[in-house]
Amino acid sequence: YPINIDGLNLKEVKDYISEIIQIDDASAEVFVSLKSARLVTVQISGNVNSPRTIAVPAYTPLSRVIAHAGGINNSGSLRNIYLSQSDENTKIIDFYEFLQKPTIITDPLIRTSARIFVPNLGPTVAATGFLARPGIYELKQNKVKVEELHKLTGTTFLPSGSTLKILFYDNDGRTKSRKVTKDEIIYQG
């Protein structure tokens, strides 16, 4: 039969139901459904389209909280999102990992008194040509090889006879180009 557990925390609910089951029927199955979750405040700042403090249901994924703030703007980093929650150290979330493998580890759940900061966009590289996903990518490491860039763009093979070339700016701000191999480092910050 339905039991009202309004206002109880999970431990109190477990103790209350365990007590009832021990008296009534030890072989019974129990299901608990949550009608609504409590709201928690989250401060989101930095390079989002609508920085503010918002109230969201407890255990809302980070991706949804960022969406509530209008998303990350063009000058914001997807690689270094800072998440501070009251009961743990600040985590740096790499949203590229979430976009490639959406899991609870790559899209953490928000708890009470969370703060989210989206810093400026880091170094980027534009990838064009015969790639699975051409585009502009924010770099994660200080050194990036051509082969790692191919993995980032989802490219598993190159057509035979193709050449790899990078365009870059020299110290005087002029555009230069050079041929590269897949093991060559194209960025070293």
mmCIF file of C-alpha atoms in Angstrom:
data_model
loop_
_atom_site.group_PDB
_atom_site.id
_atom_site.type_symbol
_atom_site.label_atom_id
_atom_site.label_comp_id
_atom_site.label_asym_id
_atom_site.label_seq_id
_atom_site.Cartn_x
_atom_site.Cartn_y
_atom_site.Cartn_z
ATOM 1 C CA TYR A 1 0.000 0.000 0.000
ATOM 2 C CA PRO A 2 1.193 3.563 -0.605
ATOM 3 C CA ILE A 3 3.025 5.232 2.289
ATOM 4 C CA ASN A 4 3.511 8.983 2.495
ATOM 5 C CA ILE A 5 7.175 9.804 3.134
ATOM 6 C CA ASP A 6 6.937 13.535 2.488
ATOM 7 C CA GLY A 7 9.704 15.466 4.266
ATOM 8 C CA LEU A 8 11.885 12.437 5.077
ATOM 9 C CA ASN A 9 15.434 11.984 3.794
ATOM 10 C CA LEU A 10 16.539 8.723 2.134
ATOM 11 C CA LYS A 11 17.952 7.190 5.333
ATOM 12 C CA GLU A 12 14.745 7.945 7.238
ATOM 13 C CA VAL A 13 12.695 6.427 4.401
ATOM 14 C CA LYS A 14 14.844 3.267 4.397
ATOM 15 C CA ASP A 15 14.558 2.861 8.187
ATOM 16 C CA TYR A 16 10.798 3.502 8.147
ATOM 17 C CA ILE A 17 10.102 1.015 5.328
ATOM 18 C CA SER A 18 12.449 -1.610 6.830
ATOM 19 C CA GLU A 19 10.536 -1.406 10.090
ATOM 20 C CA ILE A 20 7.167 -1.862 8.362
ATOM 21 C CA ILE A 21 8.394 -4.794 6.260
ATOM 22 C CA GLN A 22 9.872 -6.631 9.253
ATOM 23 C CA ILE A 23 6.500 -6.485 10.993
ATOM 24 C CA ASP A 24 4.141 -7.057 8.043
ATOM 25 C CA ASP A 25 5.845 -9.263 5.446
ATOM 26 C CA ALA A 26 9.575 -9.939 5.172
ATOM 27 C CA SER A 27 9.173 -11.300 1.609
ATOM 28 C CA ALA A 28 7.526 -8.134 0.249
ATOM 29 C CA GLU A 29 9.011 -6.010 -2.513
ATOM 30 C CA VAL A 30 9.164 -2.262 -2.038
ATOM 31 C CA PHE A 31 9.305 0.449 -4.712
ATOM 32 C CA VAL A 32 9.908 4.109 -3.944
ATOM 33 C CA SER A 33 9.038 6.764 -6.503
ATOM 34 C CA LEU A 34 10.032 10.379 -6.211
ATOM 35 C CA LYS A 35 7.326 12.842 -7.217
ATOM 36 C CA SER A 36 9.592 15.897 -7.144
ATOM 37 C CA ALA A 37 13.156 16.691 -6.101
ATOM 38 C CA ARG A 38 14.166 19.604 -3.925
ATOM 39 C CA LEU A 39 15.656 22.617 -5.620
ATOM 40 C CA VAL A 40 19.287 23.605 -5.136
ATOM 41 C CA THR A 41 20.936 26.886 -6.031
ATOM 42 C CA VAL A 42 23.691 26.943 -8.603
ATOM 43 C CA GLN A 43 25.857 29.925 -9.468
ATOM 44 C CA ILE A 44 27.064 29.823 -13.051
ATOM 45 C CA SER A 45 29.491 32.479 -14.273
ATOM 46 C CA GLY A 46 32.118 33.186 -16.868
ATOM 47 C CA ASN A 47 31.655 32.661 -20.587
ATOM 48 C CA VAL A 48 28.031 31.534 -20.686
ATOM 49 C CA ASN A 49 25.265 33.381 -22.520
ATOM 50 C CA SER A 50 23.288 34.198 -19.376
ATOM 51 C CA PRO A 51 25.480 34.081 -16.228
ATOM 52 C CA ARG A 52 23.340 33.985 -13.072
ATOM 53 C CA THR A 53 22.288 32.094 -9.990
ATOM 54 C CA ILE A 54 19.529 29.591 -10.733
ATOM 55 C CA ALA A 55 17.516 26.977 -8.864
ATOM 56 C CA VAL A 56 17.461 23.496 -10.396
ATOM 57 C CA PRO A 57 16.300 20.123 -9.074
ATOM 58 C CA ALA A 58 18.991 18.362 -7.033
ATOM 59 C CA TYR A 59 21.081 15.919 -9.080
ATOM 60 C CA THR A 60 20.567 17.723 -12.378
ATOM 61 C CA PRO A 61 23.415 16.932 -14.823
ATOM 62 C CA LEU A 62 25.971 19.688 -15.513
ATOM 63 C CA SER A 63 25.004 19.780 -19.200
ATOM 64 C CA ARG A 64 21.420 20.762 -18.329
ATOM 65 C CA VAL A 65 22.539 23.459 -15.891
ATOM 66 C CA ILE A 66 24.740 24.979 -18.594
ATOM 67 C CA ALA A 67 21.750 24.853 -20.960
ATOM 68 C CA HIS A 68 19.665 26.752 -18.350
ATOM 69 C CA ALA A 69 22.301 29.506 -18.526
ATOM 70 C CA GLY A 70 21.922 29.763 -22.312
ATOM 71 C CA GLY A 71 24.900 27.530 -23.121
ATOM 72 C CA ILE A 72 28.580 28.349 -23.454
ATOM 73 C CA ASN A 73 29.267 31.373 -25.647
ATOM 74 C CA ASN A 74 31.815 31.485 -28.498
ATOM 75 C CA SER A 75 34.624 32.719 -26.254
ATOM 76 C CA GLY A 76 34.088 30.027 -23.594
ATOM 77 C CA SER A 77 36.143 26.885 -22.983
ATOM 78 C CA LEU A 78 34.649 23.424 -23.368
ATOM 79 C CA ARG A 79 37.873 21.871 -22.070
ATOM 80 C CA ASN A 80 38.166 23.491 -18.627
ATOM 81 C CA ILE A 81 34.800 23.943 -16.909
ATOM 82 C CA TYR A 82 35.317 24.445 -13.175
ATOM 83 C CA LEU A 83 32.761 22.759 -10.896
ATOM 84 C CA SER A 84 32.865 23.447 -7.148
ATOM 85 C CA GLN A 85 30.419 21.704 -4.841
ATOM 86 C CA SER A 86 30.170 22.108 -1.078
ATOM 87 C CA ASP A 87 31.393 18.643 -0.152
ATOM 88 C CA GLU A 88 34.313 18.126 -2.558
ATOM 89 C CA ASN A 89 37.315 19.761 -4.200
ATOM 90 C CA THR A 90 36.929 21.764 -7.394
ATOM 91 C CA LYS A 91 36.811 19.535 -10.479
ATOM 92 C CA ILE A 92 37.835 20.523 -13.980
ATOM 93 C CA ILE A 93 35.364 19.045 -16.446
ATOM 94 C CA ASP A 94 36.350 18.423 -20.072
ATOM 95 C CA PHE A 95 33.071 18.709 -21.982
ATOM 96 C CA TYR A 96 34.660 17.208 -25.113
ATOM 97 C CA GLU A 97 34.722 13.890 -23.210
ATOM 98 C CA PHE A 98 30.975 14.216 -22.495
ATOM 99 C CA LEU A 99 30.246 14.978 -26.157
ATOM 100 C CA GLN A 100 32.135 11.823 -27.207
ATOM 101 C CA LYS A 101 30.982 9.529 -24.352
ATOM 102 C CA PRO A 102 27.957 10.862 -22.412
ATOM 103 C CA THR A 103 28.162 9.208 -18.982
ATOM 104 C CA ILE A 104 27.613 10.259 -15.381
ATOM 105 C CA ILE A 105 31.394 10.627 -15.013
ATOM 106 C CA THR A 106 31.689 13.041 -17.957
ATOM 107 C CA ASP A 107 28.428 14.856 -17.047
ATOM 108 C CA PRO A 108 28.478 15.075 -13.221
ATOM 109 C CA LEU A 109 25.343 15.639 -11.159
ATOM 110 C CA ILE A 110 24.869 18.981 -9.421
ATOM 111 C CA ARG A 111 24.274 19.064 -5.680
ATOM 112 C CA THR A 112 23.635 21.855 -3.225
ATOM 113 C CA SER A 113 25.625 25.109 -3.332
ATOM 114 C CA ALA A 114 27.360 24.339 -6.630
ATOM 115 C CA ARG A 115 29.419 26.905 -8.512
ATOM 116 C CA ILE A 116 30.240 26.583 -12.178
ATOM 117 C CA PHE A 117 32.798 28.775 -13.926
ATOM 118 C CA VAL A 118 33.460 28.680 -17.673
ATOM 119 C CA PRO A 119 36.851 30.313 -18.443
ATOM 120 C CA ASN A 120 38.049 31.789 -21.730
ATOM 121 C CA LEU A 121 38.569 29.545 -24.729
ATOM 122 C CA GLY A 122 42.058 28.006 -24.833
ATOM 123 C CA PRO A 123 44.264 27.484 -27.904
ATOM 124 C CA THR A 124 42.318 26.246 -30.928
ATOM 125 C CA VAL A 125 43.038 24.586 -34.234
ATOM 126 C CA ALA A 126 40.886 24.511 -37.380
ATOM 127 C CA ALA A 127 40.785 21.178 -39.195
ATOM 128 C CA THR A 128 39.555 20.992 -42.806
ATOM 129 C CA GLY A 129 39.753 18.602 -45.722
ATOM 130 C CA PHE A 130 38.895 14.905 -45.920
ATOM 131 C CA LEU A 131 37.969 14.515 -42.254
ATOM 132 C CA ALA A 132 35.005 12.890 -40.551
ATOM 133 C CA ARG A 133 34.230 16.067 -38.558
ATOM 134 C CA PRO A 134 35.961 19.174 -39.897
ATOM 135 C CA GLY A 135 35.737 22.124 -37.538
ATOM 136 C CA ILE A 136 37.448 24.299 -34.960
ATOM 137 C CA TYR A 137 38.690 22.407 -31.902
ATOM 138 C CA GLU A 138 39.967 23.595 -28.558
ATOM 139 C CA LEU A 139 43.236 21.899 -27.659
ATOM 140 C CA LYS A 140 43.695 20.077 -24.375
ATOM 141 C CA GLN A 141 47.419 19.447 -24.086
ATOM 142 C CA ASN A 142 50.473 21.607 -24.583
ATOM 143 C CA LYS A 143 51.631 19.321 -27.392
ATOM 144 C CA VAL A 144 49.359 18.092 -30.168
ATOM 145 C CA LYS A 145 50.392 15.666 -32.875
ATOM 146 C CA VAL A 146 48.667 15.450 -36.261
ATOM 147 C CA GLU A 147 47.559 11.907 -35.354
ATOM 148 C CA GLU A 148 45.825 13.185 -32.164
ATOM 149 C CA LEU A 149 44.031 15.827 -34.215
ATOM 150 C CA HIS A 150 42.754 13.075 -36.511
ATOM 151 C CA LYS A 151 41.348 11.229 -33.483
ATOM 152 C CA LEU A 152 39.682 14.433 -32.296
ATOM 153 C CA THR A 153 38.005 14.883 -35.683
ATOM 154 C CA GLY A 154 36.942 11.218 -35.810
ATOM 155 C CA THR A 155 39.129 10.491 -38.817
ATOM 156 C CA THR A 156 40.338 6.891 -38.941
ATOM 157 C CA PHE A 157 42.149 6.858 -42.287
ATOM 158 C CA LEU A 158 43.423 9.203 -44.972
ATOM 159 C CA PRO A 159 42.891 8.691 -48.703
ATOM 160 C CA SER A 160 45.936 7.298 -50.464
ATOM 161 C CA GLY A 161 48.163 9.961 -51.974
ATOM 162 C CA SER A 162 46.894 12.687 -49.657
ATOM 163 C CA THR A 163 49.321 15.148 -48.147
ATOM 164 C CA LEU A 164 49.031 16.813 -44.777
ATOM 165 C CA LYS A 165 49.695 20.517 -44.584
ATOM 166 C CA ILE A 166 49.363 23.028 -41.763
ATOM 167 C CA LEU A 167 48.854 26.754 -42.025
ATOM 168 C CA PHE A 168 50.159 28.948 -39.236
ATOM 169 C CA TYR A 169 51.178 32.485 -38.410
ATOM 170 C CA ASP A 170 54.861 33.273 -38.037
ATOM 171 C CA ASN A 171 56.311 35.729 -35.500
ATOM 172 C CA ASP A 172 55.642 38.631 -37.879
ATOM 173 C CA GLY A 173 51.953 37.660 -38.248
ATOM 174 C CA ARG A 174 52.309 36.363 -41.804
ATOM 175 C CA THR A 175 50.566 33.175 -42.923
ATOM 176 C CA LYS A 176 52.940 30.280 -43.610
ATOM 177 C CA SER A 177 52.347 26.650 -44.558
ATOM 178 C CA ARG A 178 54.343 23.446 -44.410
ATOM 179 C CA LYS A 179 53.849 19.748 -45.023
ATOM 180 C CA VAL A 180 53.688 17.476 -41.969
ATOM 181 C CA THR A 181 53.582 13.784 -41.105
ATOM 182 C CA LYS A 182 51.010 12.194 -38.777
ATOM 183 C CA ASP A 183 53.623 11.850 -35.972
ATOM 184 C CA GLU A 184 54.658 15.485 -36.140
ATOM 185 C CA ILE A 185 53.794 17.961 -33.379
ATOM 186 C CA ILE A 186 51.712 20.838 -34.763
ATOM 187 C CA TYR A 187 51.217 22.799 -31.544
ATOM 188 C CA GLN A 188 53.430 23.216 -28.532
ATOM 189 C CA GLY A 189 52.179 25.805 -26.049
#
